[in-house]
Tab-separated table of C-alpha atoms in Angstrom:
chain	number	residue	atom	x	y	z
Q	1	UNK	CA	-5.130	-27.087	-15.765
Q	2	UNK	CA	-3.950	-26.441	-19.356
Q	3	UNK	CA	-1.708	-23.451	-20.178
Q	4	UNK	CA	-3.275	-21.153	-23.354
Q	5	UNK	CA	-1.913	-18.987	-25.504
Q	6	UNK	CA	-4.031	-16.685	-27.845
Q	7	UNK	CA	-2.598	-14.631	-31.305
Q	8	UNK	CA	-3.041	-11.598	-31.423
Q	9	UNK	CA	-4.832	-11.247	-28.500
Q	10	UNK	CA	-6.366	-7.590	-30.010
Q	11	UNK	CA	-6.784	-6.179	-33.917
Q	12	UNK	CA	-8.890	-3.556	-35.833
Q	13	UNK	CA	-9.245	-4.942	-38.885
Q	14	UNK	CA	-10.632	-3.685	-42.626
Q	15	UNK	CA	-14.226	-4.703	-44.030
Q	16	UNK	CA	-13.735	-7.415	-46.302
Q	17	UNK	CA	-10.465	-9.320	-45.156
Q	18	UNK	CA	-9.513	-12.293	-42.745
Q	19	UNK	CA	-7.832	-12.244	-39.898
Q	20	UNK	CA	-6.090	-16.084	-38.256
Q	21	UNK	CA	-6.372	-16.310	-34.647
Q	22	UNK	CA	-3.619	-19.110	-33.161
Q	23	UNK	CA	-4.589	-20.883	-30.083
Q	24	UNK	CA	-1.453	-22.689	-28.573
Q	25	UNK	CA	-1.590	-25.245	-25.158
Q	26	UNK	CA	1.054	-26.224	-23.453
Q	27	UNK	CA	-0.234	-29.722	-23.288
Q	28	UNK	CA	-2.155	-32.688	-25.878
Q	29	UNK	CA	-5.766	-32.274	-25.523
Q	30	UNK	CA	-8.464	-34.089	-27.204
Q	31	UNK	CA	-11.321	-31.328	-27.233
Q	32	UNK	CA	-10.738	-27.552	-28.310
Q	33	UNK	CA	-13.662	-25.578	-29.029
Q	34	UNK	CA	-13.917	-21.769	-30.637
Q	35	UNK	CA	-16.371	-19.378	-29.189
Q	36	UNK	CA	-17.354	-16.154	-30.048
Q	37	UNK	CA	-18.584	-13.303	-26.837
Q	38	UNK	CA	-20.311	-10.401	-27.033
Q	39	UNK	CA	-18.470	-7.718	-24.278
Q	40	UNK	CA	-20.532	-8.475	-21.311
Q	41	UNK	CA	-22.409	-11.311	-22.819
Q	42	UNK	CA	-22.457	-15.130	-23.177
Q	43	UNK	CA	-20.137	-17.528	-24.843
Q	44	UNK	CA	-21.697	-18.659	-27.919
Q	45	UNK	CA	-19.851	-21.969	-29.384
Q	46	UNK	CA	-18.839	-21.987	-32.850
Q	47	UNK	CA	-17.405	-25.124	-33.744
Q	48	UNK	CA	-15.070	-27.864	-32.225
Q	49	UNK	CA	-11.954	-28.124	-33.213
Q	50	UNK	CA	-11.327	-31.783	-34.776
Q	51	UNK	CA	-7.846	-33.130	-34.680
Q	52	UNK	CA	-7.140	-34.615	-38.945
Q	53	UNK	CA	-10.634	-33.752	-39.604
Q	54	UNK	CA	-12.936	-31.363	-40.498
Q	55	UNK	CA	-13.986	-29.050	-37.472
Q	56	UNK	CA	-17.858	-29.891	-36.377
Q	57	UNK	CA	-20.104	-26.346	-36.276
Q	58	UNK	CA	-22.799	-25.277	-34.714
Q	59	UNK	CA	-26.330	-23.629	-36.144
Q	60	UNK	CA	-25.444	-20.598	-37.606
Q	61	UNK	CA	-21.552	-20.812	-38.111
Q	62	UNK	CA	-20.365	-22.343	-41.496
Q	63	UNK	CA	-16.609	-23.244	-42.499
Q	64	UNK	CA	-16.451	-20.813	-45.362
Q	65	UNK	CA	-17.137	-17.834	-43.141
Q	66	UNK	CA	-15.595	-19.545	-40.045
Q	67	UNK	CA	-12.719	-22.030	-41.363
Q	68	UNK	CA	-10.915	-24.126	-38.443
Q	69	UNK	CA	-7.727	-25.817	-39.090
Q	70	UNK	CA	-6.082	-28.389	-35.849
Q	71	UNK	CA	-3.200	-29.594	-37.469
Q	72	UNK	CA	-2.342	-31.488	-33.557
Q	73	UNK	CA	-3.503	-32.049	-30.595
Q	74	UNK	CA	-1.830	-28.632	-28.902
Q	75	UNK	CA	-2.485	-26.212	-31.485
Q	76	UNK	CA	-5.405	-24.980	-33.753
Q	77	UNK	CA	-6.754	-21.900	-35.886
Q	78	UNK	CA	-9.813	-19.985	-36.592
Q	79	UNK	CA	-10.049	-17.439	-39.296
Q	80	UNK	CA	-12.745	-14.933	-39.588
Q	81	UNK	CA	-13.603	-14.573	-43.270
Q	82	UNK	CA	-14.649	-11.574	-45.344
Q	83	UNK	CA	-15.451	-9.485	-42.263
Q	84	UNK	CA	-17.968	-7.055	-41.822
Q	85	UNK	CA	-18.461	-5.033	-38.399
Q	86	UNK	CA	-21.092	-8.135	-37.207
Q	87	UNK	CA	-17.977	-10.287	-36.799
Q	88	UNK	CA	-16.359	-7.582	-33.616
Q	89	UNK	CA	-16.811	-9.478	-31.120
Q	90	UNK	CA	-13.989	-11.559	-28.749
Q	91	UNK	CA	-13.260	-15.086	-29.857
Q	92	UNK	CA	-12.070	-17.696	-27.655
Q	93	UNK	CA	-10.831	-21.416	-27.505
Q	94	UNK	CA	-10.937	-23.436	-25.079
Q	95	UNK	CA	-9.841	-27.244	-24.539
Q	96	UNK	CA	-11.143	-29.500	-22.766
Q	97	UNK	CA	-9.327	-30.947	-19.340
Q	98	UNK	CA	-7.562	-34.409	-20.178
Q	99	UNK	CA	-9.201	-36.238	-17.135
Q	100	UNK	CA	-12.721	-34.424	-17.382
Q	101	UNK	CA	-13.716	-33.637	-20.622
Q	102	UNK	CA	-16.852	-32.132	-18.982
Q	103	UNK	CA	-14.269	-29.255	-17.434
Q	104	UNK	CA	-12.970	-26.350	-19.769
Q	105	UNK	CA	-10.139	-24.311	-19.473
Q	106	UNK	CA	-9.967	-20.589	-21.609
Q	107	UNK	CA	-7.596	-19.253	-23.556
Q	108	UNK	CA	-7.505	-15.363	-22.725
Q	109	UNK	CA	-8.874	-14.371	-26.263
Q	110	UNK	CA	-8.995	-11.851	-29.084
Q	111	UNK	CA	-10.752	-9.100	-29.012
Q	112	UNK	CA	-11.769	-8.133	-33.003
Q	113	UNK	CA	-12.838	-4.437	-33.830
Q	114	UNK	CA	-14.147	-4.524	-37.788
Q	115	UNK	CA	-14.303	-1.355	-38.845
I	1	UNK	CA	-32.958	-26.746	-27.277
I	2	UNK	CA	-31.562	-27.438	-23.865
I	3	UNK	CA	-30.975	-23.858	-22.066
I	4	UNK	CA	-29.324	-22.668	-18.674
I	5	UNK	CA	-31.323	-19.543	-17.580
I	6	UNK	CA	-29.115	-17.462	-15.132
I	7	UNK	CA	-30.415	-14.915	-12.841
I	8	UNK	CA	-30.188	-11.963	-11.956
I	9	UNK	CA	-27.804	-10.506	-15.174
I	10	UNK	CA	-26.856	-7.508	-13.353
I	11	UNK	CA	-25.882	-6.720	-9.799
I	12	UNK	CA	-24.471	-4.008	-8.186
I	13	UNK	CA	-24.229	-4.284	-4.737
I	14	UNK	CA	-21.622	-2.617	-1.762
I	15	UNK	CA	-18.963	-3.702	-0.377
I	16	UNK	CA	-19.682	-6.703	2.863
I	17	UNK	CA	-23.136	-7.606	1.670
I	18	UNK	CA	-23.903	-11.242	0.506
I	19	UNK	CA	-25.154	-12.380	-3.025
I	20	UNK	CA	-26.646	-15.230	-4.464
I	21	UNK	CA	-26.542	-16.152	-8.292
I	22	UNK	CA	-28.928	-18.791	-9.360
I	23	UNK	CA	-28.768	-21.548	-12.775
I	24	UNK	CA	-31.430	-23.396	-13.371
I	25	UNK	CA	-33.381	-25.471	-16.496
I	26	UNK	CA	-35.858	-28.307	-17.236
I	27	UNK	CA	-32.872	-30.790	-18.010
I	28	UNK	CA	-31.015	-32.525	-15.661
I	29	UNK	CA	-26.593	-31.728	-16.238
I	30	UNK	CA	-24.528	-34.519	-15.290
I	31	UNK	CA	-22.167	-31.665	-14.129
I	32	UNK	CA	-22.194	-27.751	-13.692
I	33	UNK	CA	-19.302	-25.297	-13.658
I	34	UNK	CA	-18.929	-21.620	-12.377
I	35	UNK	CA	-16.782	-19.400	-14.058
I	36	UNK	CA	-15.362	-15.840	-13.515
I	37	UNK	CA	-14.402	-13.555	-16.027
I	38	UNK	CA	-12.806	-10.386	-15.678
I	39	UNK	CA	-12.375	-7.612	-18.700
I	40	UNK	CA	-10.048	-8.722	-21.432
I	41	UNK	CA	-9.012	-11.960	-19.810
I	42	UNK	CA	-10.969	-15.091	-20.448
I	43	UNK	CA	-13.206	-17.181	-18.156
I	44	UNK	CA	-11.615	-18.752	-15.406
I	45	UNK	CA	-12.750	-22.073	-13.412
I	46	UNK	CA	-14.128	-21.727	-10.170
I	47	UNK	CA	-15.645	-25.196	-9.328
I	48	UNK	CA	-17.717	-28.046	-11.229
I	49	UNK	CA	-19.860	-29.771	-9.081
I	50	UNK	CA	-21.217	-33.245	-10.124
I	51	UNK	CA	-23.245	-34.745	-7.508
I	52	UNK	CA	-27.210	-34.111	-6.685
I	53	UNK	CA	-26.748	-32.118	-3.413
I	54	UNK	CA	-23.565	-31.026	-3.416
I	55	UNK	CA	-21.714	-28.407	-2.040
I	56	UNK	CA	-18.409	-26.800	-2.134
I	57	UNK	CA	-16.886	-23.962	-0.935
I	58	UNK	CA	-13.859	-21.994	-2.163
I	59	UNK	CA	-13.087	-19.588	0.286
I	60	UNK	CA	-16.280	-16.593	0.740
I	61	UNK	CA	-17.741	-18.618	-2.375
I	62	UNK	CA	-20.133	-20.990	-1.403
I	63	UNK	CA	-21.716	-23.427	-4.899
I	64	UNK	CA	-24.340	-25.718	-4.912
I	65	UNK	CA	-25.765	-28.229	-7.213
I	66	UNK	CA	-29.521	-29.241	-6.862
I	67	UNK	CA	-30.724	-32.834	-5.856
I	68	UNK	CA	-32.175	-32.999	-9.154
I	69	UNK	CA	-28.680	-31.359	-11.139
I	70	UNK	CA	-31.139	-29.174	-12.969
I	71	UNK	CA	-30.229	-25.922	-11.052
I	72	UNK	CA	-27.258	-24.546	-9.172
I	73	UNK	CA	-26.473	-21.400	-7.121
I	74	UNK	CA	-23.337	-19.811	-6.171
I	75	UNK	CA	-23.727	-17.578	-3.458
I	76	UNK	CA	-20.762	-14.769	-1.924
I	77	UNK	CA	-20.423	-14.005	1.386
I	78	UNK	CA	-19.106	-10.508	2.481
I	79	UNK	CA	-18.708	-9.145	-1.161
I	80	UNK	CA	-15.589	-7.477	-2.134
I	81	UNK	CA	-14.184	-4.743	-5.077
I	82	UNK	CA	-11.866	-8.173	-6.241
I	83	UNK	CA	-15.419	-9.847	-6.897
I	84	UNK	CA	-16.471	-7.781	-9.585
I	85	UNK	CA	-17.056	-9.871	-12.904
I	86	UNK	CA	-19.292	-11.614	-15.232
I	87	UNK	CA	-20.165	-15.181	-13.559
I	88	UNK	CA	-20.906	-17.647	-16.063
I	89	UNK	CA	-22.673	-21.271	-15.058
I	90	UNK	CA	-22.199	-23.977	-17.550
I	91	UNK	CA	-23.580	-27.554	-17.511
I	92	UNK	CA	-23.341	-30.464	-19.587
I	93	UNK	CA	-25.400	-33.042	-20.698
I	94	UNK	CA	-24.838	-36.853	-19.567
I	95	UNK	CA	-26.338	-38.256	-22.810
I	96	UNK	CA	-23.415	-36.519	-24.853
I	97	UNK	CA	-19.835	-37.487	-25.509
I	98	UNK	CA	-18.916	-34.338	-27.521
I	99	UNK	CA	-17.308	-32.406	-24.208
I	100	UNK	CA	-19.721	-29.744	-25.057
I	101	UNK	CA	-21.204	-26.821	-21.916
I	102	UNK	CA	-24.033	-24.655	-22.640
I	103	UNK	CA	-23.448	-21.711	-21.150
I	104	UNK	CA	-26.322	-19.484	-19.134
I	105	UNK	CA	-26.459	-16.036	-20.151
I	106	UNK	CA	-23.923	-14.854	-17.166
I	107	UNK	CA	-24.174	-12.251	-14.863
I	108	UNK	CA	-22.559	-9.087	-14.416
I	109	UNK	CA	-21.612	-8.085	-10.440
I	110	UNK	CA	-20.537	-4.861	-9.586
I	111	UNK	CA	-18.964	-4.200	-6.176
I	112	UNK	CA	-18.360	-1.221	-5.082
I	113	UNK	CA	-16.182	-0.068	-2.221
């Protein structure tokens, strides 16, 4: 299984700005994926994470709010946008295992307090 | 929309009694995953089954994938306090190349000592 590595893995943050998150394997993987979790709750995907190209969202999650960057294959960004207290919530990547890209493997995630 | 309905969400049972989680839909998964995830940590892998039928076991943790891989149940035997977590299932679809899992709605186990 892949190695992850989550920045910062906690932050209160201001209504109004953006805060990065880094996700960092310790390996070349083709799939990583952002999701967003409620405490207690369900994953809910927001986008893939395309290496040289844009990332691919899901219903409800748009690049200007959400934008992705995945500059290689072991390392990619998501930056929540203008946030508002909606957006507390814990984000997560995750990439997908090199010989199953059915299996995923969790980075340990941010937890995001907007006050 | 293609959904993975989990039951029960919560559960709070003692310590030595057995438990069975259950993951079904109306689609058929060409594989299903358990995870466990404990506060502040993300989900970890327990086991992805693949097979109509199958079975595995990891240790008091006993997983099974329907004949028809359109339902799954994990179920614990002899609970203990280390158990405690949200249990997600996961499955994904066959038809798609994208790597993508929809996840069921998880549930939440309490054991208590």
């Amino acid at each position: 299984s892949a190695v992850i590595s989550q920045k910062p893995s906690r932050d209160i943050c201001q209504r109004g700005t953006s805060l990065t998150i880094q996700c960092q394997v310790d390996s070349q993987v083709t799939m990583m994926f952002w999701y967003r979790q409620q405490p207690g709750q369900s994953l809910t995907l927001i986008a893939t994470a395309n290496q040289g190209s844009e990332a691919t969202y899901e219903s409800g999650f748009v690049i200007d709010k959400f934008p992705i960057s995945r500059p290689n294959l072991t390392f990619s960004t998501l930056t929540v946008s203008n946030m508002s207290p909606e957006d507390s919530s814990i984000y997560l990547c995750s990439v997908g295992a090199r010989l199953a890209i059915n299996t995923q493997y969790f980075g340990p995630g941010t937890r995001l307090t907007v006050l | 929309t293609q959904l993975l309905e989990q039951s029960p969400q919560f559960l709070s049972i003692q310590e030595g009694e057995n438990l069975t989680v259950y993951c079904n839909s109306s689609s058929v998964f060409s594989s299903l995953q358990w995870y466990r995830q404990e506060p502040g940590e993300g989900p970890v892998l327990l086991v992805t089954v693949v097979t109509g039928g199958e079975v595995k076991k990891l240790k008091r943790l006993t997983f099974q994938f329907g004949d028809a891989r359109k339902d799954s149940s994990l179920h614990i035997t002899a609970a203990q306090p280390g158990d405690t977590g949200l249990y997600l299932c996961a499955g994904h679809h066959g038809s798609s190349n994208t790597g993508k899992l929809i996840f069921g709605q998880g549930t939440t186990l309490q054991v208590k000592p």
